[in-house]
Amino acid sequence: MQILYTIEEIQEYLSAHRQGKKVGLVPTMGALHEGHLELIRTAKKTSDLVVATIFVNPAQFNNPEDLEKYPIQTEKDLELLQSVHCDIVFIPKRNELYPHEPSIRIDFGSLETELEGKFRPGHFAGVGLIISKLYNIITPEHAYFGQKDIQQFHVIKKLTSELNFQVQVHMVPTVREQSGLAMSSRNLRLDPDALREAKLIFESLKYAQSALIENASLKEIKVQIQQKFLASPLTLEYFEVVDTNDFLPLQEITEPKNTALCMAAVINNVRLIDNLPLIA
Ligand code: AMP
């Protein structure tokens, strides 16, 4: 596994070793877990040279405390990447990618003002910028992202198609703990009690999914979900059923195939998100 730190190093390495091989990009912020490793395993199946990147992107953090507390465990990350036979790891320093404050901003319309966009102002603009930079530096044929961050996935799909990046974007299903809790680097900040309580997120998404499939009223389900959270130590930030084309909350379901149930909740100051498609 090749570990590279600068733009020049990775570009030289790729031009020497590419030789017609398809390059697959897996962007991460490190603190890797099984969810990230599943992205690498999927990438290995459809790309010849898999590049994982580890970069805690300051531009996508609206909350300075969240950025400061973001777990860094590079040695362990490298061991994990090696264990799934990742080919290349790119670990740029902050200055390498942002030698100065970015002066451009990408606007994703309603994707930026709904759900994660609303609760994390500037987050998707930051995601759009870093992914554009990585696409331009690495010029991958494929890129892999988790369903766990479904709104991010649709932001990246839009970015890729509207800016004509020649990259095929893949979505990898959410990897979960046995309890159903979606794996996340932020779970490292939860104590065992909070971890147990946090499974309410997945449980209530599953409950809402089955009820909606049985044609229960969306309004009624929302009230029930709010009540479940009020009776728990978690604070519900949002629970919305959305059309994944624009992430606007739906009042009724018209296109089940494009419908997703999305949730964010906070426990012990740790913000967790999860989602389920209405139908698999
Ligand atoms: P992050 O390091 O949190 O920025 O995540 C890097 C990539 O891993 C993103 O594409 C995430 O959607 C994906 N990811 C994070 N957690 C999971 C998970 N539990 N299952 C699948 N993919 C995930």
Tab-separated table of N, CA and C and ligand atoms in Angstrom, residues 27-30 33 35-36 39 70 144-149 152 172-175 182-185, ligand 1:
chain	number	residue	atom	x	y	z
A	27	PRO	N	-13.224	8.821	-0.701
A	27	PRO	CA	-12.876	9.903	0.225
A	27	PRO	C	-13.370	9.616	1.640
A	28	THR	N	-12.513	9.861	2.629
A	28	THR	CA	-12.914	9.691	4.037
A	28	THR	C	-12.284	10.811	4.869
A	29	MET	N	-12.790	10.899	6.115
A	29	MET	CA	-12.159	11.821	7.066
A	29	MET	C	-11.413	11.023	8.142
A	30	GLY	N	-11.096	9.765	7.842
A	30	GLY	CA	-10.352	8.949	8.808
A	30	GLY	C	-11.247	8.442	9.927
A	33	HIS	N	-13.942	2.772	10.163
A	33	HIS	CA	-14.666	1.642	10.741
A	33	HIS	C	-15.126	0.754	9.596
A	35	GLY	N	-17.805	0.517	8.023
A	35	GLY	CA	-18.526	1.213	6.944
A	35	GLY	C	-17.556	1.678	5.867
A	36	HIS	N	-16.455	2.290	6.305
A	36	HIS	CA	-15.447	2.751	5.340
A	36	HIS	C	-14.815	1.554	4.621
A	39	LEU	N	-16.680	0.326	1.773
A	39	LEU	CA	-16.501	1.149	0.562
A	39	LEU	C	-15.257	0.677	-0.199
A	70	TYR	N	-12.999	15.998	16.285
A	70	TYR	CA	-13.073	14.898	15.321
A	70	TYR	C	-11.922	13.925	15.584
A	144	TYR	N	-16.782	6.258	-4.650
A	144	TYR	CA	-17.666	5.448	-3.803
A	144	TYR	C	-18.039	6.225	-2.544
A	145	PHE	N	-19.348	6.226	-2.248
A	145	PHE	CA	-19.846	6.975	-1.092
A	145	PHE	C	-20.892	6.124	-0.374
A	146	GLY	N	-21.086	6.403	0.932
A	146	GLY	CA	-22.011	5.597	1.729
A	146	GLY	C	-23.432	6.135	1.693
A	147	GLN	N	-24.363	5.194	1.716
A	147	GLN	CA	-25.786	5.542	1.801
A	147	GLN	C	-26.101	6.206	3.142
A	148	LYS	N	-25.261	5.938	4.141
A	148	LYS	CA	-25.423	6.544	5.461
A	148	LYS	C	-25.599	8.065	5.353
A	149	ASP	N	-24.837	8.679	4.411
A	149	ASP	CA	-24.927	10.133	4.203
A	149	ASP	C	-25.685	10.359	2.899
A	152	GLN	N	-25.642	13.767	1.214
A	152	GLN	CA	-24.311	14.013	0.647
A	152	GLN	C	-24.159	13.265	-0.675
A	172	VAL	N	-22.874	2.846	-1.576
A	172	VAL	CA	-22.655	1.599	-0.830
A	172	VAL	C	-23.611	1.587	0.380
A	173	PRO	N	-24.371	0.487	0.553
A	173	PRO	CA	-25.356	0.436	1.651
A	173	PRO	C	-24.730	0.689	3.023
A	174	THR	N	-25.545	1.218	3.924
A	174	THR	CA	-25.090	1.550	5.288
A	174	THR	C	-24.692	0.292	6.061
A	175	VAL	N	-23.523	0.331	6.672
A	175	VAL	CA	-23.082	-0.768	7.534
A	175	VAL	C	-23.467	-0.400	8.968
A	182	ALA	N	-26.247	2.898	12.937
A	182	ALA	CA	-25.349	3.072	11.789
A	182	ALA	C	-23.933	3.340	12.303
A	183	MET	N	-22.956	2.657	11.727
A	183	MET	CA	-21.572	2.919	12.149
A	183	MET	C	-21.197	4.337	11.772
A	184	SER	N	-20.465	4.996	12.668
A	184	SER	CA	-20.048	6.368	12.425
A	184	SER	C	-18.819	6.660	13.267
A	185	SER	N	-17.934	7.480	12.750
A	185	SER	CA	-16.748	7.864	13.533
A	185	SER	C	-17.187	8.571	14.805
B	1	AMP	P1	-16.638	10.133	6.657
B	1	AMP	O1	-15.272	9.638	6.989
B	1	AMP	O2	-17.600	10.085	7.795
B	1	AMP	O3	-16.628	11.427	5.910
B	1	AMP	O4	-17.237	9.078	5.631
B	1	AMP	C1	-16.540	8.719	4.463
B	1	AMP	C2	-17.421	7.875	3.612
B	1	AMP	O5	-17.808	6.705	4.325
B	1	AMP	C3	-18.721	8.591	3.196
B	1	AMP	O6	-19.014	8.258	1.846
B	1	AMP	C4	-19.722	8.002	4.141
B	1	AMP	O7	-21.042	8.024	3.633
B	1	AMP	C5	-19.211	6.566	4.258
B	1	AMP	N1	-19.719	5.961	5.482
B	1	AMP	C6	-19.622	6.440	6.751
B	1	AMP	N2	-20.245	5.615	7.612
B	1	AMP	C7	-20.757	4.589	6.872
B	1	AMP	C8	-21.520	3.420	7.183
B	1	AMP	N3	-21.897	3.137	8.421
B	1	AMP	N4	-21.861	2.605	6.162
B	1	AMP	C9	-21.499	2.887	4.884
B	1	AMP	N5	-20.775	3.973	4.533
B	1	AMP	C10	-20.415	4.812	5.509
